[in-house]
Tab-separated table of N, CA and C in Angstrom:
chain	number	residue	atom	x	y	z
A	23	MET	N	-126.763	194.679	25.832
A	23	MET	CA	-127.856	193.729	25.893
A	23	MET	C	-128.015	193.115	24.502
A	24	GLU	N	-127.973	191.814	24.406
A	24	GLU	CA	-128.156	191.145	23.133
A	24	GLU	C	-129.604	191.278	22.693
A	25	THR	N	-129.812	191.159	21.390
A	25	THR	CA	-131.157	191.299	20.841
A	25	THR	C	-132.123	190.324	21.488
A	26	SER	N	-131.723	189.058	21.655
A	26	SER	CA	-132.625	188.064	22.244
A	26	SER	C	-132.976	188.418	23.682
A	27	VAL	N	-132.027	188.965	24.423
A	27	VAL	CA	-132.288	189.394	25.800
A	27	VAL	C	-133.226	190.594	25.787
A	28	ALA	N	-132.977	191.534	24.890
A	28	ALA	CA	-133.838	192.716	24.781
A	28	ALA	C	-135.264	192.308	24.440
A	29	LEU	N	-135.422	191.318	23.570
A	29	LEU	CA	-136.759	190.861	23.188
A	29	LEU	C	-137.506	190.223	24.350
A	30	LYS	N	-136.782	189.530	25.232
A	30	LYS	CA	-137.427	188.823	26.343
A	30	LYS	C	-138.241	189.745	27.227
A	31	GLN	N	-137.822	191.001	27.367
A	31	GLN	CA	-138.562	191.908	28.234
A	31	GLN	C	-139.951	192.243	27.669
A	32	PHE	N	-140.174	191.947	26.390
A	32	PHE	CA	-141.472	192.219	25.777
A	32	PHE	C	-142.413	191.013	25.864
A	33	ALA	N	-141.886	189.853	26.295
A	33	ALA	CA	-142.713	188.654	26.413
A	33	ALA	C	-143.849	188.910	27.395
A	34	ASN	N	-145.030	188.480	27.032
A	34	ASN	CA	-146.232	188.593	27.867
A	34	ASN	C	-146.651	190.035	28.145
A	35	GLN	N	-146.168	190.969	27.362
A	35	GLN	CA	-146.593	192.366	27.495
A	35	GLN	C	-147.608	192.678	26.397
A	36	LYS	N	-148.513	193.618	26.684
A	36	LYS	CA	-149.511	194.020	25.690
A	36	LYS	C	-149.126	195.302	24.963
A	37	TYR	N	-148.289	196.121	25.587
A	37	TYR	CA	-147.971	197.426	25.010
A	37	TYR	C	-146.472	197.663	24.991
A	38	LEU	N	-146.062	198.432	23.998
A	38	LEU	CA	-144.707	198.972	24.040
A	38	LEU	C	-144.806	200.473	23.823
A	39	ASN	N	-143.877	201.180	24.431
A	39	ASN	CA	-143.806	202.620	24.250
A	39	ASN	C	-142.874	202.848	23.070
A	40	LEU	N	-143.409	203.432	22.030
A	40	LEU	CA	-142.666	203.676	20.798
A	40	LEU	C	-142.283	205.146	20.752
A	41	GLU	N	-140.978	205.397	20.740
A	41	GLU	CA	-140.508	206.774	20.621
A	41	GLU	C	-140.015	207.002	19.198
A	42	THR	N	-140.718	207.896	18.500
A	42	THR	CA	-140.339	208.316	17.156
A	42	THR	C	-139.836	209.749	17.256
A	43	TYR	N	-139.250	210.244	16.179
A	43	TYR	CA	-138.591	211.552	16.254
A	43	TYR	C	-139.072	212.521	15.189
A	44	ARG	N	-139.329	213.743	15.652
A	44	ARG	CA	-139.656	214.838	14.738
A	44	ARG	C	-138.388	215.252	14.003
A	45	ARG	N	-138.561	216.046	12.975
A	45	ARG	CA	-137.406	216.527	12.194
A	45	ARG	C	-136.412	217.305	13.048
A	46	ASN	N	-136.908	217.967	14.101
A	46	ASN	CA	-136.012	218.749	14.969
A	46	ASN	C	-135.320	217.887	16.019
A	47	GLY	N	-135.548	216.562	15.994
A	47	GLY	CA	-134.910	215.653	16.935
A	47	GLY	C	-135.708	215.388	18.194
A	48	GLN	N	-136.801	216.102	18.395
A	48	GLN	CA	-137.641	215.927	19.583
A	48	GLN	C	-138.340	214.570	19.526
A	49	GLY	N	-138.218	213.792	20.605
A	49	GLY	CA	-138.864	212.493	20.677
A	49	GLY	C	-140.336	212.609	21.015
A	50	VAL	N	-141.144	211.717	20.423
A	50	VAL	CA	-142.574	211.637	20.704
A	50	VAL	C	-142.860	210.196	21.096
A	51	ARG	N	-143.350	210.006	22.309
A	51	ARG	CA	-143.615	208.654	22.820
A	51	ARG	C	-145.100	208.322	22.752
A	52	THR	N	-145.378	207.098	22.311
A	52	THR	CA	-146.754	206.648	22.174
A	52	THR	C	-146.842	205.178	22.572
A	53	PRO	N	-147.736	204.824	23.514
A	53	PRO	CA	-147.951	203.402	23.798
A	53	PRO	C	-148.756	202.769	22.657
A	54	VAL	N	-148.291	201.630	22.172
A	54	VAL	CA	-148.952	200.949	21.060
A	54	VAL	C	-148.988	199.445	21.310
A	55	TRP	N	-149.941	198.780	20.660
A	55	TRP	CA	-149.961	197.329	20.636
A	55	TRP	C	-148.804	196.847	19.770
A	56	PHE	N	-148.372	195.620	20.022
A	56	PHE	CA	-147.295	195.037	19.223
A	56	PHE	C	-147.405	193.527	19.255
A	57	VAL	N	-146.743	192.892	18.312
A	57	VAL	CA	-146.566	191.436	18.334
A	57	VAL	C	-145.100	191.145	18.044
A	58	GLU	N	-144.657	189.990	18.510
A	58	GLU	CA	-143.298	189.517	18.227
A	58	GLU	C	-143.426	188.314	17.310
A	59	HIS	N	-142.565	188.253	16.299
A	59	HIS	CA	-142.551	187.110	15.392
A	59	HIS	C	-141.149	186.954	14.827
A	60	GLU	N	-140.575	185.775	15.036
A	60	GLU	CA	-139.255	185.428	14.498
A	60	GLU	C	-138.188	186.468	14.833
A	61	GLY	N	-138.182	186.893	16.090
A	61	GLY	CA	-137.139	187.791	16.563
A	61	GLY	C	-137.319	189.249	16.198
A	62	LYS	N	-138.483	189.590	15.672
A	62	LYS	CA	-138.761	190.980	15.320
A	62	LYS	C	-140.069	191.399	15.973
A	63	LEU	N	-140.169	192.682	16.253
A	63	LEU	CA	-141.402	193.239	16.792
A	63	LEU	C	-142.120	193.981	15.675
A	64	TYR	N	-143.446	193.964	15.738
A	64	TYR	CA	-144.265	194.637	14.733
A	64	TYR	C	-145.288	195.517	15.432
A	65	VAL	N	-145.510	196.695	14.872
A	65	VAL	CA	-146.539	197.610	15.353
A	65	VAL	C	-147.385	198.030	14.160
A	66	ARG	N	-148.619	198.461	14.454
A	66	ARG	CA	-149.522	198.954	13.413
A	66	ARG	C	-149.995	200.339	13.821
A	67	THR	N	-150.212	201.174	12.829
A	67	THR	CA	-150.715	202.520	13.082
A	67	THR	C	-151.384	203.022	11.815
A	68	GLY	N	-152.034	204.138	11.911
A	68	GLY	CA	-152.633	204.744	10.731
A	68	GLY	C	-151.558	205.145	9.739
A	69	ALA	N	-151.787	204.845	8.476
A	69	ALA	CA	-150.788	205.143	7.445
A	69	ALA	C	-150.498	206.639	7.343
A	70	ASN	N	-151.448	207.466	7.750
A	70	ASN	CA	-151.268	208.919	7.678
A	70	ASN	C	-151.085	209.550	9.053
A	71	SER	N	-150.788	208.737	10.041
A	71	SER	CA	-150.628	209.242	11.413
A	71	SER	C	-149.298	209.975	11.575
A	72	GLY	N	-149.193	210.706	12.655
A	72	GLY	CA	-147.935	211.372	12.979
A	72	GLY	C	-146.795	210.380	13.133
A	73	LYS	N	-147.073	209.230	13.767
A	73	LYS	CA	-146.033	208.198	13.933
A	73	LYS	C	-145.500	207.749	12.583
A	74	ALA	N	-146.424	207.473	11.657
A	74	ALA	CA	-146.016	207.004	10.331
A	74	ALA	C	-145.168	208.062	9.621
A	75	LYS	N	-145.577	209.300	9.716
A	75	LYS	CA	-144.817	210.387	9.085
A	75	LYS	C	-143.419	210.493	9.697
A	76	ARG	N	-143.351	210.420	11.029
A	76	ARG	CA	-142.046	210.525	11.687
A	76	ARG	C	-141.139	209.352	11.314
A	77	ILE	N	-141.700	208.147	11.227
A	77	ILE	CA	-140.894	206.979	10.849
A	77	ILE	C	-140.400	207.115	9.412
A	78	ARG	N	-141.238	207.616	8.521
A	78	ARG	CA	-140.788	207.828	7.134
A	78	ARG	C	-139.590	208.776	7.088
A	79	ASN	N	-139.639	209.823	7.906
A	79	ASN	CA	-138.574	210.825	7.906
A	79	ASN	C	-137.328	210.372	8.660
A	80	PHE	N	-137.532	209.552	9.694
A	80	PHE	CA	-136.419	209.156	10.558
A	80	PHE	C	-136.737	207.776	11.133
A	81	PRO	N	-136.287	206.689	10.499
A	81	PRO	CA	-136.689	205.342	10.902
A	81	PRO	C	-136.094	204.846	12.219
A	82	GLN	N	-135.116	205.563	12.782
A	82	GLN	CA	-134.567	205.142	14.065
A	82	GLN	C	-135.603	205.441	15.155
A	83	VAL	N	-135.821	204.455	16.022
A	83	VAL	CA	-136.807	204.570	17.097
A	83	VAL	C	-136.197	204.038	18.382
A	84	GLN	N	-136.892	204.265	19.477
A	84	GLN	CA	-136.582	203.594	20.741
A	84	GLN	C	-137.881	202.970	21.222
A	85	ILE	N	-137.758	201.816	21.875
A	85	ILE	CA	-138.932	201.124	22.393
A	85	ILE	C	-138.641	200.589	23.786
A	86	ALA	N	-139.714	200.468	24.562
A	86	ALA	CA	-139.629	199.867	25.893
A	86	ALA	C	-140.998	199.284	26.210
A	87	PRO	N	-141.052	198.171	26.950
A	87	PRO	CA	-142.350	197.666	27.378
A	87	PRO	C	-142.999	198.691	28.296
A	88	CYS	N	-144.330	198.774	28.228
A	88	CYS	CA	-145.014	199.769	29.050
A	88	CYS	C	-146.421	199.304	29.392
A	89	LYS	N	-147.051	200.069	30.265
A	89	LYS	CA	-148.461	199.876	30.589
A	89	LYS	C	-149.296	200.623	29.549
A	90	ALA	N	-150.609	200.439	29.589
A	90	ALA	CA	-151.499	201.026	28.583
A	90	ALA	C	-151.366	202.540	28.472
A	91	GLN	N	-151.106	203.205	29.578
A	91	GLN	CA	-150.999	204.666	29.559
A	91	GLN	C	-149.594	205.150	29.217
A	92	GLY	N	-148.663	204.225	28.971
A	92	GLY	CA	-147.320	204.602	28.547
A	92	GLY	C	-146.253	204.530	29.619
A	93	GLU	N	-146.623	204.168	30.852
A	93	GLU	CA	-145.625	204.064	31.927
A	93	GLU	C	-144.644	202.935	31.611
A	94	VAL	N	-143.391	203.278	31.435
A	94	VAL	CA	-142.363	202.317	31.039
A	94	VAL	C	-142.080	201.341	32.178
A	95	ILE	N	-142.018	200.051	31.840
A	95	ILE	CA	-141.782	199.006	32.842
A	95	ILE	C	-140.594	198.119	32.456
A	96	GLY	N	-139.723	198.634	31.616
A	96	GLY	CA	-138.543	197.883	31.194
A	96	GLY	C	-137.477	198.830	30.696
A	97	GLU	N	-136.507	198.269	29.998
A	97	GLU	CA	-135.380	199.044	29.468
A	97	GLU	C	-135.698	199.575	28.073
A	98	TRP	N	-135.267	200.791	27.811
A	98	TRP	CA	-135.352	201.340	26.459
A	98	TRP	C	-134.290	200.672	25.595
A	99	VAL	N	-134.665	200.312	24.371
A	99	VAL	CA	-133.718	199.787	23.398
A	99	VAL	C	-133.906	200.521	22.072
A	100	LYS	N	-132.799	200.685	21.369
A	100	LYS	CA	-132.844	201.334	20.058
A	100	LYS	C	-133.253	200.320	19.005
A	101	GLY	N	-133.874	200.826	17.971
A	101	GLY	CA	-134.249	199.986	16.853
A	101	GLY	C	-134.437	200.810	15.599
A	102	THR	N	-134.728	200.099	14.522
A	102	THR	CA	-135.026	200.739	13.249
A	102	THR	C	-136.355	200.192	12.765
A	103	ALA	N	-137.255	201.096	12.387
A	103	ALA	CA	-138.583	200.703	11.912
A	103	ALA	C	-138.635	200.811	10.396
A	104	ARG	N	-139.321	199.857	9.793
A	104	ARG	CA	-139.548	199.943	8.352
A	104	ARG	C	-140.914	199.349	8.041
A	105	ARG	N	-141.600	199.983	7.111
A	105	ARG	CA	-142.926	199.510	6.721
A	105	ARG	C	-142.784	198.209	5.936
A	106	VAL	N	-143.653	197.253	6.247
A	106	VAL	CA	-143.607	195.959	5.563
A	106	VAL	C	-144.571	195.956	4.381
A	107	ASP	N	-144.356	195.028	3.455
A	107	ASP	CA	-145.233	194.930	2.287
A	107	ASP	C	-146.585	194.344	2.694
A	108	SER	N	-147.539	194.393	1.772
A	108	SER	CA	-148.909	193.993	2.097
A	108	SER	C	-149.020	192.520	2.475
A	109	GLN	N	-148.230	191.654	1.864
A	109	GLN	CA	-148.280	190.226	2.198
A	109	GLN	C	-147.835	189.999	3.645
A	110	LYS	N	-146.732	190.610	4.036
A	110	LYS	CA	-146.247	190.486	5.413
A	110	LYS	C	-147.240	191.135	6.366
A	111	ALA	N	-147.815	192.274	5.974
A	111	ALA	CA	-148.781	192.971	6.829
A	111	ALA	C	-149.992	192.086	7.122
A	112	GLU	N	-150.455	191.336	6.129
A	112	GLU	CA	-151.590	190.429	6.337
A	112	GLU	C	-151.237	189.340	7.345
A	113	ALA	N	-150.056	188.767	7.221
A	113	ALA	CA	-149.619	187.722	8.156
A	113	ALA	C	-149.498	188.286	9.569
A	114	VAL	N	-148.923	189.469	9.690
A	114	VAL	CA	-148.766	190.104	11.001
A	114	VAL	C	-150.130	190.470	11.578
A	115	ASN	N	-151.054	190.891	10.725
A	115	ASN	CA	-152.401	191.233	11.180
A	115	ASN	C	-153.066	190.041	11.867
A	116	ARG	N	-152.837	188.848	11.343
A	116	ARG	CA	-153.394	187.639	11.981
A	116	ARG	C	-152.798	187.437	13.376
A	117	LEU	N	-151.515	187.752	13.541
A	117	LEU	CA	-150.885	187.652	14.864
A	117	LEU	C	-151.511	188.658	15.834
A	118	PHE	N	-151.793	189.862	15.351
A	118	PHE	CA	-152.469	190.858	16.189
A	118	PHE	C	-153.851	190.357	16.594
A	119	SER	N	-154.574	189.736	15.662
A	119	SER	CA	-155.913	189.217	15.965
A	119	SER	C	-155.847	188.153	17.046
A	120	ARG	N	-154.861	187.275	16.953
A	120	ARG	CA	-154.698	186.239	17.971
A	120	ARG	C	-154.378	186.835	19.336
A	121	LYS	N	-153.519	187.822	19.359
A	121	LYS	CA	-153.063	188.391	20.627
A	121	LYS	C	-154.115	189.279	21.282
A	122	TYR	N	-154.820	190.085	20.494
A	122	TYR	CA	-155.704	191.104	21.072
A	122	TYR	C	-157.192	190.785	20.933
A	123	GLY	N	-157.543	189.727	20.213
A	123	GLY	CA	-158.900	189.216	20.161
A	123	GLY	C	-159.982	190.243	19.853
A	124	LEU	N	-161.004	190.279	20.727
A	124	LEU	CA	-162.161	191.142	20.499
A	124	LEU	C	-161.815	192.622	20.482
A	125	GLN	N	-160.809	193.021	21.244
A	125	GLN	CA	-160.394	194.428	21.204
A	125	GLN	C	-159.978	194.804	19.786
A	126	LYS	N	-159.219	193.936	19.147
A	126	LYS	CA	-158.766	194.225	17.790
A	126	LYS	C	-159.932	194.203	16.817
A	127	VAL	N	-160.851	193.262	16.984
A	127	VAL	CA	-162.031	193.212	16.112
A	127	VAL	C	-162.774	194.542	16.180
A	128	PHE	N	-162.971	195.053	17.385
A	128	PHE	CA	-163.655	196.333	17.569
A	128	PHE	C	-162.928	197.447	16.812
A	129	PHE	N	-161.618	197.550	16.999
A	129	PHE	CA	-160.858	198.603	16.324
A	129	PHE	C	-160.872	198.426	14.804
A	130	ASP	N	-160.854	197.184	14.331
A	130	ASP	CA	-160.918	196.943	12.887
A	130	ASP	C	-162.249	197.411	12.306
A	131	VAL	N	-163.348	197.124	13.009
A	131	VAL	CA	-164.671	197.551	12.538
A	131	VAL	C	-164.744	199.070	12.475
A	132	VAL	N	-164.326	199.726	13.545
A	132	VAL	CA	-164.328	201.192	13.570
A	132	VAL	C	-163.431	201.731	12.451
A	133	GLY	N	-162.280	201.131	12.269
A	133	GLY	CA	-161.359	201.567	11.223
A	133	GLY	C	-161.951	201.443	9.830
A	134	ARG	N	-162.657	200.333	9.585
A	134	ARG	CA	-163.290	200.158	8.270
A	134	ARG	C	-164.378	201.200	8.043
A	135	LEU	N	-165.159	201.480	9.073
A	135	LEU	CA	-166.217	202.489	8.950
A	135	LEU	C	-165.640	203.863	8.638
A	136	GLN	N	-164.464	204.135	9.171
A	136	GLN	CA	-163.831	205.438	8.959
A	136	GLN	C	-162.852	205.427	7.783
A	137	LYS	N	-162.810	204.296	7.046
A	137	LYS	CA	-161.882	204.149	5.913
A	137	LYS	C	-160.436	204.465	6.325
A	138	PHE	N	-160.061	203.868	7.441
A	138	PHE	CA	-158.764	204.087	8.076
A	138	PHE	C	-157.736	203.158	7.446
A	139	GLU	N	-156.729	203.699	6.787
A	139	GLU	CA	-155.669	202.882	6.187
A	139	GLU	C	-154.603	202.589	7.237
A	140	THR	N	-154.265	201.314	7.388
A	140	THR	CA	-153.297	200.891	8.391
A	140	THR	C	-151.936	200.617	7.753
A	141	ALA	N	-150.891	200.970	8.482
A	141	ALA	CA	-149.521	200.653	8.067
A	141	ALA	C	-148.905	199.765	9.144
A	142	THR	N	-148.198	198.739	8.725
A	142	THR	CA	-147.534	197.814	9.643
A	142	THR	C	-146.030	198.014	9.529
A	143	TYR	N	-145.392	198.121	10.689
A	143	TYR	CA	-143.949	198.367	10.742
A	143	TYR	C	-143.248	197.256	11.494
A	144	GLU	N	-142.108	196.856	10.952
A	144	GLU	CA	-141.215	195.896	11.587
A	144	GLU	C	-140.165	196.716	12.329
A	145	ILE	N	-139.879	196.320	13.567
A	145	ILE	CA	-138.843	197.007	14.337
A	145	ILE	C	-137.701	196.036	14.579
A	146	LEU	N	-136.545	196.379	14.037
A	146	LEU	CA	-135.337	195.584	14.252
A	146	LEU	C	-134.596	196.187	15.425
A	147	ILE	N	-134.407	195.401	16.467
A	147	ILE	CA	-133.765	195.885	17.689
A	147	ILE	C	-132.252	195.859	17.540
A	148	GLU	N	-131.616	196.934	17.991
A	148	GLU	CA	-130.158	196.982	18.050
A	148	GLU	C	-129.706	196.273	19.320
A	149	ASN	N	-128.404	196.072	19.468
A	149	ASN	CA	-127.890	195.265	20.574
A	149	ASN	C	-127.747	195.957	21.919
A	150	GLN	N	-127.740	197.269	21.992
A	150	GLN	CA	-127.477	197.949	23.261
A	150	GLN	C	-128.697	198.705	23.773
A	151	PRO	N	-128.969	198.635	25.084
A	151	PRO	CA	-130.061	199.425	25.652
A	151	PRO	C	-129.666	200.896	25.687
A	152	THR	N	-130.656	201.747	25.741
A	152	THR	CA	-130.407	203.178	25.793
A	152	THR	C	-131.058	203.745	27.034
A	153	PRO	N	-130.274	204.256	27.999
A	153	PRO	CA	-130.900	204.904	29.146
A	153	PRO	C	-131.611	206.144	28.636
A	154	ASN	N	-132.893	206.250	28.922
A	154	ASN	CA	-133.666	207.374	28.417
A	154	ASN	C	-134.797	207.655	29.385
A	155	GLU	N	-134.475	208.165	30.506
A	155	GLU	CA	-135.466	208.403	31.543
A	155	GLU	C	-136.268	209.667	31.306
A	156	SER	N	-135.641	210.700	30.714
A	156	SER	CA	-136.310	211.993	30.638
A	156	SER	C	-136.942	212.275	29.288
A	157	GLY	N	-136.693	211.445	28.290
A	157	GLY	CA	-137.300	211.650	26.987
A	157	GLY	C	-136.801	212.892	26.286
A	158	GLY	N	-135.527	213.174	26.407
A	158	GLY	CA	-134.952	214.384	25.832
A	158	GLY	C	-134.801	214.304	24.329
A	159	ASN	N	-134.050	215.238	23.812
A	159	ASN	CA	-133.808	215.321	22.379
A	159	ASN	C	-133.009	214.136	21.881
A	160	HIS	N	-133.239	213.796	20.640
A	160	HIS	CA	-132.462	212.766	19.961
A	160	HIS	C	-131.542	213.484	18.991
A	161	SER	N	-130.300	213.219	19.080
A	161	SER	CA	-129.371	213.855	18.140
A	161	SER	C	-128.732	212.787	17.277
A	162	GLY	N	-129.387	212.456	16.211
A	162	GLY	CA	-128.884	211.383	15.395
A	162	GLY	C	-128.578	211.839	14.079
């Protein structure tokens, strides 16, 4: 599957299931908000969250479009996540505001009250889909 084809399955979706990996190779799946910009997908999470820690240790991820509760509704694709700099994060944050509107405003207010530091990650999609129905171990 070409990158552009893989990206099309995320069009008009609100969530993607992000699979990150523990040090032992065990995958952890989490439904998250995302935006697409210039052929790349972006996700945001707490800078000190488990997802952020796992990405720091092992930037290879798998993603698939999903429903809010994580039910996958598309093909899994491999990618690599990397944290973006603050300038890019600000630009991406505006895209999140446009896409998620009042829901995002609510989460931003709660986050500020809790002094929640956010990290923004760019996901570069690889060219081939990965069949991953059972969420087994990742051996990379």
